[in-house]
Amino acid sequence: MPPPGDGGRRRFRIAGADLSASVSVFLIALPLSLGIALATGAPLQAGLVAAAVGGIVAGRLGGSPLQVSGPAAGLTVVTADLIHQYGWRVTCAITVVAGFVQVGLAALRVARSALAVSPAIVHGMLAGIGVTIALAQLHIVLGGTPQSSAIANVTALPAQLADLHPAALCVSVMTVVLLLAWPRIPGRTGRIVRKIPAALAAVAAATTLAVVAGLRLPLVDLPSWSSHALPALPDGPVLGLIAAVLTITLVGSVESLLSAVAVDKLVAARKQPTVRIPRADLDRELAGQGAANVLSGALGGLPITGVAVRSSANVSAGAVSRNSTMLHGLWIVLAALLLVPVLDLIPLAALAALVMVVGVQMVKVTHLRSVRQNREMLVYAATSIAVVLTGVLEGVAIGIAVAVAVALHRLTRTRITVEEQGEEHARVHRVRVRGQLTFLAVPRLSRMLSQVPHGAPCEVELDGSYMDHAAYEALHDWQASHVAQGGSVEFTGRAGGRISEAASQTHGCCRPWTPWRNHHCDTRTRRASMHQLAHGLSSFQRNTAPLVRDELARLAREGQQPSQLFLTCADSRLVTSMITASGPGDLFTVRNVGNLVPLPGEGSGDDSVAAAIEYAVDVLKVSSITVCGHSGCGAMQALLSATAEGGRTPLRRWLRHGQPSLERMRSRHRTWARISGRLPADAVEQLCLTNVVQQLEHLKAHEGVARRIAEGSLELHGMYFHVGEAQAYLLASSDDHEVEAVFDRVAPTPSSLTETRA
């Protein structure tokens, strides 16, 4: 109920964190907006208009609550080119049309498709734009005038260096030094001064120097708002105007959406304040950007996009809602109306130095490392160079073409070799296939397979991540023909994606290309005399050992440092590494019949599990313990079928540790389990689920576990794996199992496994 006197309306409140964050973002946005307007050749007021509209309109309508929008360096080159070709007023009209296109694309819900652009192309585009910006602003830094293109700026640089302007150079150098040194001021002084953004500090110091020293420099000149230029009807070639609209739409949309995704990651990694921020709605964000561009262009402002620098500052400052973004836009409006005399004191050289540094920083070392690790350096370099030489739209098109060419080259780069191995009396022909097997490689594959003599034993080693239907058919047809002529075929190595045959074509109990390389049911008769484990070891040495040798060598040097103890059943169908996607060094695993955890002090014969728990908790310092049960557990079946006069065999003695689970299930004062909204199929399944919860209770009785839980350094988790469905379930909360225990089904299909009262 609303409080009395409220009239039923919710009061509008602004959190203190949003207020302080908005001021921080405003202090960054103000000088950057002026600098970007200067770099484009637009009226300086256009930068302030775009910053205000981006903050208020995109902040209110956008789908990323903490993203800050405004004029961005990514559109600087595009906008400068449009102003040069069509003039400022037509550029405003182009911005309006691009905004409508963005709104239309949002209505079609295509925002996610923009993220399909290769990161190498996006990073290359931004790097090329950054280089172009830096080259242009360098001339203003040196006291001159930028040229119309990057090549012209490079060509004119020697003459500019020969004609330096000391006053402009002095102000610019001071700005650059402060920008770079401000975040690195050490100690308590640094912590205090860093509350002032580096951009504001640098521009303010440069302005103070120019005023105090009486330097004669070109200054910011904000004309009267009464003479502010508004858009005019486009006048020029239709195709050129369409290309201009598409360029603004493409660059602005991709940069905004990528920035929104980056903001989500920053928010997720933030520890303070602990406020839940909804993830970005990309289609709504695109619509908000479009609406902001329509209004910005109509009011004579620059094109708008989401800005990563201001957005990250907003997140770091502790913003908790979109109010911070909108307030920053309001502060821009007030500054544009009330601080004109102060803004007119800023030297243009200081703004140029600021934008030049921003341009250089767009070539990020982290992007270069990421691109190199993913072997896309060619795409990155081609896009960057093309953007510098030809323009943004042409550069992106060239980057896409190079990316497609690289992908096709990798797809067709398949190495196939044939060699003979073994003694004279036991010759085996080995066909090695390295790379992706597609229809493009089928002719070469067929030619190499034809070199295997009729009737000879053959091993085909597949090492790739993909095989299409044409390649599969070629291999299968050759296999059938070779076997019919008295030969034998065995497939080894990594076969990539799972490939199935028709039921009539399978042999034995499994498919010929099975994920388990030591499990060949179709050749079991031929290998009856071979030790199955030895064959598996041989397969490991041939196929897997070369891939994991370096990692195992590192673990041998550094010792094991697992993150969690995984306690599960000894059932042979439960492949721990497969269902957890874990590898060497990830899990400290304990397996026993029934995934049981004996209570402390219940017999010396049960110390093995307790010793493993103590070692994992006190020595390895694991951060979590998971108890994993599974469907069809033989131990639970034995518990249910046990009689009071049953013999005291080792198995019976061990299963007494499961009696509390059986009593919990039968108790009328305990909760029963429900799996995905249905009752368990039978009593065995019910006991399997209850046993997971009960063993977590047993874990808490161990001294080391209880101590670490009290310290907050150890978490307990419950897990249930349904073997027949290949489906895992996780216990959502293990704090209080007396009332209710809730399990959640792991993706892809959201569901739940819950305990309810019988």
mmCIF file of N, CA and C in Angstrom, residues 649-693:
data_model
loop_
_atom_site.group_PDB
_atom_site.id
_atom_site.type_symbol
_atom_site.label_atom_id
_atom_site.label_comp_id
_atom_site.label_asym_id
_atom_site.label_seq_id
_atom_site.Cartn_x
_atom_site.Cartn_y
_atom_site.Cartn_z
ATOM 1 N N THR A 649 27.908 -58.472 5.236
ATOM 2 C CA THR A 649 28.984 -58.452 4.250
ATOM 3 C C THR A 649 29.608 -57.063 4.226
ATOM 4 N N PRO A 650 30.803 -56.914 3.602
ATOM 5 C CA PRO A 650 31.390 -55.562 3.499
ATOM 6 C C PRO A 650 30.454 -54.559 2.855
ATOM 7 N N LEU A 651 29.704 -54.990 1.835
ATOM 8 C CA LEU A 651 28.782 -54.066 1.181
ATOM 9 C C LEU A 651 27.686 -53.630 2.144
ATOM 10 N N ARG A 652 27.134 -54.596 2.936
ATOM 11 C CA ARG A 652 26.083 -54.242 3.888
ATOM 12 C C ARG A 652 26.624 -53.300 4.963
ATOM 13 N N ARG A 653 27.850 -53.581 5.413
ATOM 14 C CA ARG A 653 28.423 -52.715 6.439
ATOM 15 C C ARG A 653 28.613 -51.291 5.906
ATOM 16 N N TRP A 654 29.001 -51.175 4.644
ATOM 17 C CA TRP A 654 29.192 -49.844 4.053
ATOM 18 C C TRP A 654 27.855 -49.117 3.875
ATOM 19 N N LEU A 655 26.850 -49.866 3.460
ATOM 20 C CA LEU A 655 25.563 -49.230 3.158
ATOM 21 C C LEU A 655 24.838 -48.731 4.405
ATOM 22 N N ARG A 656 25.321 -49.113 5.606
ATOM 23 C CA ARG A 656 24.665 -48.579 6.798
ATOM 24 C C ARG A 656 24.778 -47.057 6.868
ATOM 25 N N HIS A 657 25.786 -46.500 6.160
ATOM 26 C CA HIS A 657 25.910 -45.038 6.138
ATOM 27 C C HIS A 657 24.812 -44.389 5.289
ATOM 28 N N GLY A 658 24.070 -45.198 4.529
ATOM 29 C CA GLY A 658 22.952 -44.672 3.763
ATOM 30 C C GLY A 658 21.626 -44.791 4.484
ATOM 31 N N GLN A 659 21.622 -45.420 5.676
ATOM 32 C CA GLN A 659 20.372 -45.572 6.419
ATOM 33 C C GLN A 659 19.711 -44.232 6.756
ATOM 34 N N PRO A 660 20.487 -43.193 7.147
ATOM 35 C CA PRO A 660 19.825 -41.895 7.405
ATOM 36 C C PRO A 660 19.063 -41.366 6.190
ATOM 37 N N SER A 661 19.552 -41.637 4.994
ATOM 38 C CA SER A 661 18.839 -41.196 3.783
ATOM 39 C C SER A 661 17.530 -41.946 3.643
ATOM 40 N N LEU A 662 17.576 -43.252 3.926
ATOM 41 C CA LEU A 662 16.354 -44.054 3.847
ATOM 42 C C LEU A 662 15.343 -43.591 4.885
ATOM 43 N N GLU A 663 15.807 -43.312 6.103
ATOM 44 C CA GLU A 663 14.905 -42.828 7.149
ATOM 45 C C GLU A 663 14.348 -41.460 6.804
ATOM 46 N N ARG A 664 15.171 -40.608 6.185
ATOM 47 C CA ARG A 664 14.703 -39.273 5.795
ATOM 48 C C ARG A 664 13.577 -39.380 4.770
ATOM 49 N N MET A 665 13.734 -40.307 3.828
ATOM 50 C CA MET A 665 12.721 -40.451 2.782
ATOM 51 C C MET A 665 11.410 -40.979 3.365
ATOM 52 N N ARG A 666 11.500 -41.884 4.337
ATOM 53 C CA ARG A 666 10.295 -42.507 4.891
ATOM 54 C C ARG A 666 9.643 -41.663 5.978
ATOM 55 N N SER A 667 10.345 -40.650 6.471
ATOM 56 C CA SER A 667 9.799 -39.839 7.557
ATOM 57 C C SER A 667 8.664 -38.947 7.060
ATOM 58 N N ARG A 668 7.646 -38.851 7.860
ATOM 59 C CA ARG A 668 6.525 -37.970 7.522
ATOM 60 C C ARG A 668 6.842 -36.513 7.841
ATOM 61 N N HIS A 669 7.936 -36.282 8.533
ATOM 62 C CA HIS A 669 8.308 -34.923 8.921
ATOM 63 C C HIS A 669 9.391 -34.345 8.011
ATOM 64 N N ARG A 670 9.724 -35.077 6.982
ATOM 65 C CA ARG A 670 10.736 -34.612 6.028
ATOM 66 C C ARG A 670 10.083 -34.349 4.678
ATOM 67 N N THR A 671 10.759 -33.604 3.864
ATOM 68 C CA THR A 671 10.241 -33.296 2.527
ATOM 69 C C THR A 671 10.635 -34.383 1.538
ATOM 70 N N TRP A 672 9.795 -34.602 0.569
ATOM 71 C CA TRP A 672 10.081 -35.560 -0.499
ATOM 72 C C TRP A 672 10.504 -34.802 -1.747
ATOM 73 N N ALA A 673 11.051 -35.494 -2.673
ATOM 74 C CA ALA A 673 11.582 -34.857 -3.883
ATOM 75 C C ALA A 673 10.593 -34.911 -5.030
ATOM 76 N N ARG A 674 10.692 -33.903 -5.867
ATOM 77 C CA ARG A 674 9.893 -33.843 -7.092
ATOM 78 C C ARG A 674 10.839 -33.396 -8.197
ATOM 79 N N ILE A 675 10.823 -34.097 -9.305
ATOM 80 C CA ILE A 675 11.793 -33.841 -10.367
ATOM 81 C C ILE A 675 11.095 -33.257 -11.584
ATOM 82 N N SER A 676 11.447 -32.027 -11.914
ATOM 83 C CA SER A 676 10.884 -31.323 -13.080
ATOM 84 C C SER A 676 9.365 -31.294 -13.050
ATOM 85 N N GLY A 677 8.820 -31.045 -11.892
ATOM 86 C CA GLY A 677 7.376 -30.893 -11.799
ATOM 87 C C GLY A 677 6.609 -32.190 -11.732
ATOM 88 N N ARG A 678 7.292 -33.338 -11.659
ATOM 89 C CA ARG A 678 6.597 -34.624 -11.567
ATOM 90 C C ARG A 678 7.152 -35.403 -10.386
ATOM 91 N N LEU A 679 6.372 -36.394 -9.951
ATOM 92 C CA LEU A 679 6.874 -37.277 -8.908
ATOM 93 C C LEU A 679 7.955 -38.181 -9.472
ATOM 94 N N PRO A 680 8.920 -38.615 -8.655
ATOM 95 C CA PRO A 680 9.927 -39.559 -9.144
ATOM 96 C C PRO A 680 9.281 -40.817 -9.702
ATOM 97 N N ALA A 681 9.983 -41.438 -10.644
ATOM 98 C CA ALA A 681 9.415 -42.599 -11.324
ATOM 99 C C ALA A 681 9.184 -43.760 -10.359
ATOM 100 N N ASP A 682 10.031 -43.918 -9.353
ATOM 101 C CA ASP A 682 9.891 -45.025 -8.410
ATOM 102 C C ASP A 682 10.606 -44.659 -7.117
ATOM 103 N N ALA A 683 10.581 -45.590 -6.167
ATOM 104 C CA ALA A 683 11.196 -45.348 -4.867
ATOM 105 C C ALA A 683 12.706 -45.211 -4.969
ATOM 106 N N VAL A 684 13.324 -45.913 -5.932
ATOM 107 C CA VAL A 684 14.776 -45.816 -6.093
ATOM 108 C C VAL A 684 15.170 -44.392 -6.483
ATOM 109 N N GLU A 685 14.437 -43.818 -7.431
ATOM 110 C CA GLU A 685 14.741 -42.455 -7.837
ATOM 111 C C GLU A 685 14.513 -41.484 -6.683
ATOM 112 N N GLN A 686 13.459 -41.732 -5.895
ATOM 113 C CA GLN A 686 13.191 -40.874 -4.749
ATOM 114 C C GLN A 686 14.334 -40.924 -3.738
ATOM 115 N N LEU A 687 14.850 -42.133 -3.491
ATOM 116 C CA LEU A 687 15.933 -42.278 -2.530
ATOM 117 C C LEU A 687 17.230 -41.677 -3.063
ATOM 118 N N CYS A 688 17.478 -41.784 -4.370
ATOM 119 C CA CYS A 688 18.677 -41.180 -4.964
ATOM 120 C C CYS A 688 18.694 -39.671 -4.731
ATOM 121 N N LEU A 689 17.536 -39.041 -4.895
ATOM 122 C CA LEU A 689 17.452 -37.593 -4.714
ATOM 123 C C LEU A 689 17.620 -37.214 -3.244
ATOM 124 N N THR A 690 16.940 -37.950 -2.368
ATOM 125 C CA THR A 690 17.017 -37.652 -0.941
ATOM 126 C C THR A 690 18.428 -37.866 -0.405
ATOM 127 N N ASN A 691 19.110 -38.870 -0.951
ATOM 128 C CA ASN A 691 20.455 -39.195 -0.468
ATOM 129 C C ASN A 691 21.438 -38.041 -0.696
ATOM 130 N N VAL A 692 21.286 -37.302 -1.814
ATOM 131 C CA VAL A 692 22.172 -36.167 -2.074
ATOM 132 C C VAL A 692 22.053 -35.134 -0.954
ATOM 133 N N VAL A 693 20.817 -34.816 -0.584
ATOM 134 C CA VAL A 693 20.588 -33.823 0.464
ATOM 135 C C VAL A 693 21.127 -34.312 1.800
#
